[in-house]
PDB file of C-alpha atoms in Angstrom:
ATOM      1  CA  MET A   1      27.850 101.662  70.299  1.00  0.00           C
ATOM      2  CA  LYS A   2      24.187 101.482  71.384  1.00  0.00           C
ATOM      3  CA  ARG A   3      23.865 103.601  74.732  1.00  0.00           C
ATOM      4  CA  VAL A   4      25.933 106.638  75.001  1.00  0.00           C
ATOM      5  CA  LEU A   5      26.713 109.455  77.665  1.00  0.00           C
ATOM      6  CA  LEU A   6      27.272 112.645  76.753  1.00  0.00           C
ATOM      7  CA  LYS A   7      28.642 115.544  78.508  1.00  0.00           C
ATOM      8  CA  LEU A   8      27.537 118.881  77.183  1.00  0.00           C
ATOM      9  CA  SER A   9      28.886 121.942  78.544  1.00  0.00           C
ATOM     10  CA  GLY A  10      27.487 124.507  79.458  1.00  0.00           C
ATOM     11  CA  GLU A  11      29.243 127.353  77.454  1.00  0.00           C
ATOM     12  CA  ALA A  12      28.198 125.057  74.257  1.00  0.00           C
ATOM     13  CA  LEU A  13      24.653 126.342  75.435  1.00  0.00           C
ATOM     14  CA  SER A  14      25.838 129.509  75.058  1.00  0.00           C
ATOM     15  CA  ALA A  15      27.457 129.011  72.042  1.00  0.00           C
ATOM     16  CA  GLY A  16      30.229 131.646  72.672  1.00  0.00           C
ATOM     17  CA  THR A  17      27.555 134.585  72.646  1.00  0.00           C
ATOM     18  CA  GLY A  18      28.249 135.775  76.127  1.00  0.00           C
ATOM     19  CA  GLU A  19      24.961 135.108  76.836  1.00  0.00           C
ATOM     20  CA  ILE A  20      23.286 132.447  79.102  1.00  0.00           C
ATOM     21  CA  TYR A  21      21.454 130.981  76.198  1.00  0.00           C
ATOM     22  CA  ASP A  22      21.499 130.988  72.227  1.00  0.00           C
ATOM     23  CA  GLY A  23      17.943 130.259  71.639  1.00  0.00           C
ATOM     24  CA  ASN A  24      18.477 129.162  67.891  1.00  0.00           C
ATOM     25  CA  PHE A  25      22.195 126.495  68.838  1.00  0.00           C
ATOM     26  CA  VAL A  26      20.301 125.018  72.170  1.00  0.00           C
ATOM     27  CA  ASP A  27      17.094 123.984  69.253  1.00  0.00           C
ATOM     28  CA  LYS A  28      19.981 122.922  67.072  1.00  0.00           C
ATOM     29  CA  VAL A  29      21.815 120.750  69.733  1.00  0.00           C
ATOM     30  CA  ALA A  30      18.622 119.054  70.916  1.00  0.00           C
ATOM     31  CA  ALA A  31      17.079 118.660  67.113  1.00  0.00           C
ATOM     32  CA  THR A  32      20.300 116.513  66.410  1.00  0.00           C
ATOM     33  CA  LEU A  33      19.669 114.583  70.091  1.00  0.00           C
ATOM     34  CA  CYS A  34      16.941 113.869  68.672  1.00  0.00           C
ATOM     35  CA  GLU A  35      17.996 112.768  65.578  1.00  0.00           C
ATOM     36  CA  CYS A  36      20.572 110.274  67.417  1.00  0.00           C
ATOM     37  CA  LYS A  37      17.342 108.894  68.694  1.00  0.00           C
ATOM     38  CA  ASN A  38      16.246 108.342  65.931  1.00  0.00           C
ATOM     39  CA  LYS A  39      18.953 106.417  64.663  1.00  0.00           C
ATOM     40  CA  GLY A  40      18.810 103.904  67.504  1.00  0.00           C
ATOM     41  CA  TYR A  41      21.026 105.753  70.072  1.00  0.00           C
ATOM     42  CA  GLU A  42      20.205 105.504  73.323  1.00  0.00           C
ATOM     43  CA  LEU A  43      21.159 108.793  74.980  1.00  0.00           C
ATOM     44  CA  ALA A  44      21.675 109.929  78.237  1.00  0.00           C
ATOM     45  CA  VAL A  45      23.873 114.637  78.715  1.00  0.00           C
ATOM     46  CA  VAL A  46      25.245 115.306  81.421  1.00  0.00           C
ATOM     47  CA  VAL A  47      25.114 118.743  80.942  1.00  0.00           C
ATOM     48  CA  GLY A  48      27.378 121.868  82.934  1.00  0.00           C
ATOM     49  CA  ALA A  49      26.664 124.809  84.427  1.00  0.00           C
ATOM     50  CA  GLY A  50      30.107 127.347  82.812  1.00  0.00           C
ATOM     51  CA  ASN A  51      27.281 129.374  81.253  1.00  0.00           C
ATOM     52  CA  ILE A  52      25.523 130.534  84.621  1.00  0.00           C
ATOM     53  CA  TRP A  53      28.131 130.010  87.259  1.00  0.00           C
ATOM     54  CA  ARG A  54      31.830 129.333  87.574  1.00  0.00           C
ATOM     55  CA  GLY A  55      32.716 128.155  90.220  1.00  0.00           C
ATOM     56  CA  ARG A  56      33.843 131.242  92.941  1.00  0.00           C
ATOM     57  CA  ALA A  57      34.572 133.239  90.288  1.00  0.00           C
ATOM     58  CA  GLY A  58      37.641 133.958  92.512  1.00  0.00           C
ATOM     59  CA  GLY A  59      36.402 135.133  94.946  1.00  0.00           C
ATOM     60  CA  GLU A  60      36.005 133.756  98.735  1.00  0.00           C
ATOM     61  CA  MET A  61      33.108 132.104  99.012  1.00  0.00           C
ATOM     62  CA  ASP A  62      33.139 128.847 100.895  1.00  0.00           C
ATOM     63  CA  ARG A  63      34.083 125.745  98.100  1.00  0.00           C
ATOM     64  CA  THR A  64      31.147 123.394  99.002  1.00  0.00           C
ATOM     65  CA  ASP A  65      28.225 126.527  98.527  1.00  0.00           C
ATOM     66  CA  ALA A  66      29.966 127.562  95.506  1.00  0.00           C
ATOM     67  CA  ASP A  67      29.613 123.818  93.899  1.00  0.00           C
ATOM     68  CA  ARG A  68      25.753 123.543  94.942  1.00  0.00           C
ATOM     69  CA  MET A  69      25.454 126.811  93.215  1.00  0.00           C
ATOM     70  CA  GLY A  70      26.616 125.428  90.376  1.00  0.00           C
ATOM     71  CA  MET A  71      24.934 122.265  90.713  1.00  0.00           C
ATOM     72  CA  LEU A  72      21.926 124.106  90.662  1.00  0.00           C
ATOM     73  CA  ALA A  73      22.571 126.247  87.540  1.00  0.00           C
ATOM     74  CA  THR A  74      23.110 122.653  86.321  1.00  0.00           C
ATOM     75  CA  VAL A  75      19.565 122.133  86.629  1.00  0.00           C
ATOM     76  CA  ILE A  76      18.604 125.123  85.200  1.00  0.00           C
ATOM     77  CA  ASN A  77      20.248 124.127  81.686  1.00  0.00           C
ATOM     78  CA  ALA A  78      19.157 120.458  82.232  1.00  0.00           C
ATOM     79  CA  ILE A  79      15.323 121.829  82.094  1.00  0.00           C
ATOM     80  CA  CYS A  80      16.150 123.872  79.249  1.00  0.00           C
ATOM     81  CA  LEU A  81      17.263 121.300  77.388  1.00  0.00           C
ATOM     82  CA  LYS A  82      14.905 118.738  78.103  1.00  0.00           C
ATOM     83  CA  ASP A  83      12.112 121.464  76.943  1.00  0.00           C
ATOM     84  CA  ALA A  84      14.381 122.276  73.631  1.00  0.00           C
ATOM     85  CA  VAL A  85      14.383 118.931  72.917  1.00  0.00           C
ATOM     86  CA  ASN A  86      10.227 118.166  73.475  1.00  0.00           C
ATOM     87  CA  ARG A  87       9.508 121.199  70.663  1.00  0.00           C
ATOM     88  CA  ALA A  88      11.697 119.407  68.688  1.00  0.00           C
ATOM     89  CA  GLY A  89       9.574 116.028  68.622  1.00  0.00           C
ATOM     90  CA  GLY A  90      11.834 114.047  70.898  1.00  0.00           C
ATOM     91  CA  GLU A  91      10.931 112.834  74.556  1.00  0.00           C
ATOM     92  CA  ALA A  92      13.623 113.783  77.516  1.00  0.00           C
ATOM     93  CA  VAL A  93      13.797 113.499  80.827  1.00  0.00           C
ATOM     94  CA  VAL A  94      15.367 115.152  83.657  1.00  0.00           C
ATOM     95  CA  MET A  95      16.537 113.296  86.781  1.00  0.00           C
ATOM     96  CA  THR A  96      18.544 115.050  89.139  1.00  0.00           C
ATOM     97  CA  ALA A  97      21.435 113.936  91.638  1.00  0.00           C
ATOM     98  CA  VAL A  98      19.339 115.405  94.912  1.00  0.00           C
ATOM     99  CA  PRO A  99      15.352 115.161  95.305  1.00  0.00           C
ATOM    100  CA  MET A 100      13.775 118.268  93.604  1.00  0.00           C
ATOM    101  CA  TYR A 101      10.793 117.629  92.411  1.00  0.00           C
ATOM    102  CA  PRO A 102       8.398 119.074  90.838  1.00  0.00           C
ATOM    103  CA  PHE A 103      10.799 120.298  89.237  1.00  0.00           C
ATOM    104  CA  ALA A 104      12.870 117.210  88.165  1.00  0.00           C
ATOM    105  CA  ASP A 105      13.035 113.198  88.945  1.00  0.00           C
ATOM    106  CA  ALA A 106      14.646 111.923  91.097  1.00  0.00           C
ATOM    107  CA  TYR A 107      18.177 110.154  90.120  1.00  0.00           C
ATOM    108  CA  SER A 108      18.291 106.362  90.180  1.00  0.00           C
ATOM    109  CA  SER A 109      19.969 103.778  87.652  1.00  0.00           C
ATOM    110  CA  ASP A 110      16.972 101.610  87.113  1.00  0.00           C
ATOM    111  CA  ALA A 111      14.642 104.461  87.034  1.00  0.00           C
ATOM    112  CA  ALA A 112      17.666 106.226  83.938  1.00  0.00           C
ATOM    113  CA  LYS A 113      18.201 102.573  82.739  1.00  0.00           C
ATOM    114  CA  ALA A 114      13.945 102.375  81.907  1.00  0.00           C
ATOM    115  CA  ALA A 115      13.748 105.341  80.837  1.00  0.00           C
ATOM    116  CA  LEU A 116      16.256 104.972  77.931  1.00  0.00           C
ATOM    117  CA  SER A 117      15.543 101.325  77.406  1.00  0.00           C
ATOM    118  CA  ALA A 118      11.798 103.592  76.692  1.00  0.00           C
ATOM    119  CA  GLY A 119      13.575 105.911  73.845  1.00  0.00           C
ATOM    120  CA  LYS A 120      13.508 108.917  76.233  1.00  0.00           C
ATOM    121  CA  ILE A 121      16.512 110.931  76.417  1.00  0.00           C
ATOM    122  CA  VAL A 122      17.683 111.114  79.477  1.00  0.00           C
ATOM    123  CA  ILE A 123      19.373 114.402  80.743  1.00  0.00           C
ATOM    124  CA  PHE A 124      21.276 114.083  84.568  1.00  0.00           C
ATOM    125  CA  GLY A 125      21.403 117.598  86.503  1.00  0.00           C
ATOM    126  CA  ALA A 126      23.076 118.351  90.010  1.00  0.00           C
ATOM    127  CA  GLY A 127      25.968 116.724  89.040  1.00  0.00           C
ATOM    128  CA  LEU A 128      26.667 113.891  91.533  1.00  0.00           C
ATOM    129  CA  GLY A 129      24.971 115.903  94.097  1.00  0.00           C
ATOM    130  CA  ILE A 130      27.968 116.267  96.471  1.00  0.00           C
ATOM    131  CA  PRO A 131      30.754 118.954  96.453  1.00  0.00           C
ATOM    132  CA  PHE A 132      34.710 118.652  95.164  1.00  0.00           C
ATOM    133  CA  LEU A 133      33.558 116.769  91.764  1.00  0.00           C
ATOM    134  CA  SER A 134      33.128 117.882  88.884  1.00  0.00           C
ATOM    135  CA  THR A 135      30.643 117.286  85.605  1.00  0.00           C
ATOM    136  CA  ASP A 136      32.942 116.016  83.850  1.00  0.00           C
ATOM    137  CA  THR A 137      33.028 113.646  87.046  1.00  0.00           C
ATOM    138  CA  ALA A 138      29.809 112.883  87.227  1.00  0.00           C
ATOM    139  CA  GLY A 139      29.676 111.969  83.839  1.00  0.00           C
ATOM    140  CA  ALA A 140      31.953 109.458  84.172  1.00  0.00           C
ATOM    141  CA  VAL A 141      29.805 108.039  86.911  1.00  0.00           C
ATOM    142  CA  ARG A 142      26.905 108.426  85.288  1.00  0.00           C
ATOM    143  CA  ALA A 143      27.865 106.466  81.986  1.00  0.00           C
ATOM    144  CA  ALA A 144      28.967 103.733  84.396  1.00  0.00           C
ATOM    145  CA  GLU A 145      25.611 102.705  86.331  1.00  0.00           C
ATOM    146  CA  ILE A 146      23.699 102.923  83.018  1.00  0.00           C
ATOM    147  CA  GLY A 147      25.833 100.848  81.378  1.00  0.00           C
ATOM    148  CA  ALA A 148      27.065 102.709  78.616  1.00  0.00           C
ATOM    149  CA  ASP A 149      29.198 101.794  75.983  1.00  0.00           C
ATOM    150  CA  ALA A 150      30.840 105.208  75.741  1.00  0.00           C
ATOM    151  CA  MET A 151      31.187 108.397  77.165  1.00  0.00           C
ATOM    152  CA  LEU A 152      31.333 111.505  74.886  1.00  0.00           C
ATOM    153  CA  MET A 153      32.844 115.394  76.216  1.00  0.00           C
ATOM    154  CA  ALA A 154      32.047 117.614  73.643  1.00  0.00           C
ATOM    155  CA  LYS A 155      34.024 120.805  75.084  1.00  0.00           C
ATOM    156  CA  ASN A 156      35.646 123.961  73.334  1.00  0.00           C
ATOM    157  CA  VAL A 157      38.325 122.188  72.105  1.00  0.00           C
ATOM    158  CA  ASP A 158      38.320 119.722  68.823  1.00  0.00           C
ATOM    159  CA  TYR A 159      40.895 118.109  70.722  1.00  0.00           C
ATOM    160  CA  ILE A 160      43.539 116.817  73.448  1.00  0.00           C
ATOM    161  CA  TYR A 161      46.805 118.576  72.629  1.00  0.00           C
ATOM    162  CA  THR A 162      50.580 117.876  73.276  1.00  0.00           C
ATOM    163  CA  ASP A 163      50.002 121.029  75.531  1.00  0.00           C
ATOM    164  CA  ASP A 164      47.829 123.775  75.821  1.00  0.00           C
ATOM    165  CA  PRO A 165      47.526 125.075  72.082  1.00  0.00           C
ATOM    166  CA  ARG A 166      46.050 128.670  73.689  1.00  0.00           C
ATOM    167  CA  LYS A 167      49.279 129.290  75.303  1.00  0.00           C
ATOM    168  CA  ASN A 168      52.053 126.543  72.816  1.00  0.00           C
ATOM    169  CA  PRO A 169      51.873 127.290  68.893  1.00  0.00           C
ATOM    170  CA  ASP A 170      53.600 124.030  68.720  1.00  0.00           C
ATOM    171  CA  ALA A 171      50.842 122.006  70.500  1.00  0.00           C
ATOM    172  CA  LYS A 172      50.187 119.056  68.633  1.00  0.00           C
ATOM    173  CA  PRO A 173      46.545 117.568  68.239  1.00  0.00           C
ATOM    174  CA  ILE A 174      46.306 113.485  70.159  1.00  0.00           C
ATOM    175  CA  ILE A 175      44.018 111.150  67.741  1.00  0.00           C
ATOM    176  CA  ASN A 176      44.228 108.351  69.770  1.00  0.00           C
ATOM    177  CA  ILE A 177      45.704 108.319  73.420  1.00  0.00           C
ATOM    178  CA  LYS A 178      45.517 105.703  76.747  1.00  0.00           C
ATOM    179  CA  ALA A 179      43.958 107.124  79.842  1.00  0.00           C
ATOM    180  CA  SER A 180      46.941 106.293  81.597  1.00  0.00           C
ATOM    181  CA  GLU A 181      48.923 108.729  79.124  1.00  0.00           C
ATOM    182  CA  VAL A 182      46.388 111.610  79.669  1.00  0.00           C
ATOM    183  CA  LEU A 183      47.395 111.313  83.485  1.00  0.00           C
ATOM    184  CA  ALA A 184      51.146 110.558  83.192  1.00  0.00           C
ATOM    185  CA  LYS A 185      51.252 113.299  80.725  1.00  0.00           C
ATOM    186  CA  ASN A 186      49.157 115.671  83.028  1.00  0.00           C
ATOM    187  CA  LEU A 187      47.137 116.729  79.733  1.00  0.00           C
ATOM    188  CA  LYS A 188      44.569 119.042  81.213  1.00  0.00           C
ATOM    189  CA  ALA A 189      41.086 118.948  78.740  1.00  0.00           C
ATOM    190  CA  ILE A 190      39.411 117.185  80.763  1.00  0.00           C
ATOM    191  CA  ASP A 191      39.203 116.319  84.812  1.00  0.00           C
ATOM    192  CA  ALA A 192      41.964 114.004  85.724  1.00  0.00           C
ATOM    193  CA  THR A 193      39.647 112.283  88.229  1.00  0.00           C
ATOM    194  CA  ALA A 194      36.942 111.374  85.739  1.00  0.00           C
ATOM    195  CA  THR A 195      39.642 110.317  83.422  1.00  0.00           C
ATOM    196  CA  ALA A 196      41.187 108.046  85.982  1.00  0.00           C
ATOM    197  CA  PHE A 197      37.551 106.629  86.857  1.00  0.00           C
ATOM    198  CA  CYS A 198      37.174 105.889  83.738  1.00  0.00           C
ATOM    199  CA  LEU A 199      40.023 104.067  83.433  1.00  0.00           C
ATOM    200  CA  SER A 200      39.150 101.903  86.448  1.00  0.00           C
ATOM    201  CA  VAL A 201      36.316 100.620  84.922  1.00  0.00           C
ATOM    202  CA  GLY A 202      37.185 100.369  81.425  1.00  0.00           C
ATOM    203  CA  MET A 203      34.982 103.100  79.578  1.00  0.00           C
ATOM    204  CA  PRO A 204      36.380 104.511  76.541  1.00  0.00           C
ATOM    205  CA  ILE A 205      36.286 108.605  76.346  1.00  0.00           C
ATOM    206  CA  ARG A 206      35.951 110.625  72.804  1.00  0.00           C
ATOM    207  CA  VAL A 207      36.856 114.710  72.953  1.00  0.00           C
ATOM    208  CA  PHE A 208      35.561 116.700  70.453  1.00  0.00           C
ATOM    209  CA  GLY A 209      34.871 120.438  69.801  1.00  0.00           C
ATOM    210  CA  LEU A 210      31.140 121.711  69.484  1.00  0.00           C
ATOM    211  CA  ASN A 211      31.723 123.658  66.606  1.00  0.00           C
ATOM    212  CA  THR A 212      28.490 122.529  65.886  1.00  0.00           C
ATOM    213  CA  PRO A 213      25.633 120.261  66.732  1.00  0.00           C
ATOM    214  CA  ASP A 214      26.304 118.098  63.996  1.00  0.00           C
ATOM    215  CA  ASP A 215      29.507 116.407  65.368  1.00  0.00           C
ATOM    216  CA  ILE A 216      27.566 114.865  68.467  1.00  0.00           C
ATOM    217  CA  LEU A 217      25.881 113.042  65.263  1.00  0.00           C
ATOM    218  CA  LYS A 218      29.811 112.328  64.510  1.00  0.00           C
ATOM    219  CA  ALA A 219      30.865 111.265  67.490  1.00  0.00           C
ATOM    220  CA  VAL A 220      27.981 109.115  68.292  1.00  0.00           C
ATOM    221  CA  SER A 221      28.322 107.263  65.192  1.00  0.00           C
ATOM    222  CA  GLY A 222      31.657 106.473  65.312  1.00  0.00           C
ATOM    223  CA  GLU A 223      33.300 109.158  62.586  1.00  0.00           C
ATOM    224  CA  SER A 224      36.703 110.339  63.160  1.00  0.00           C
ATOM    225  CA  VAL A 225      36.409 113.500  65.438  1.00  0.00           C
ATOM    226  CA  GLY A 226      37.947 114.343  68.257  1.00  0.00           C
ATOM    227  CA  THR A 227      40.833 112.587  70.578  1.00  0.00           C
ATOM    228  CA  ILE A 228      39.122 109.054  72.099  1.00  0.00           C
ATOM    229  CA  ILE A 229      41.136 107.972  74.894  1.00  0.00           C
ATOM    230  CA  SER A 230      41.461 104.767  75.451  1.00  0.00           C
ATOM    231  CA  ALA A 231      41.034 102.556  79.152  1.00  0.00           C
ATOM    232  CA  GLU A 232      43.837 100.312  77.482  1.00  0.00           C
TER     233      GLU A 232
END
């Protein structure tokens, strides 16, 4: 792989502390992203917002308004990660799906590809700029738009399992699986819309747990970590 899209969950930035951010962990993630870039990989990131905003959180809020709040939260996370990357010695730029100057640059695929070719880490915020679609789906679409070789998804589970391992102790980890099987078996580790999109464009996905930031480098380098979802 040369160019990859990393979907990073918002929860990863809090590292399970219950706080919005774990500063030390964010800095370690940023250092790992810089290491990936220094090894010759072109790296784009879509960041979620679960550390700040969890949908309607069980309330009666209008879904469109709730999703807009989530998109704004991803921009906060994107700026946080950009700052950490820059402090780690890299160069990052934030691009958003909706105009947010001067906080971020407006997204365009041409600008994103030019920045990646110039050695910058590109961080996408505000999802796709429309409600009802997850940041998993935003990552899949952005991966296709920038011509990524694969999408990597750092989740709070280390593999895709045959069933929910939190509910079924007999659930087994899956190393390789086709996207069509993920959809047919209704496996829940990633958003079904994102899976279907990657299937349609032939984009492979690797799902892995972010136990340590080094797992990102392992996934980028093609080491055996997590589950590979193939398009065929």
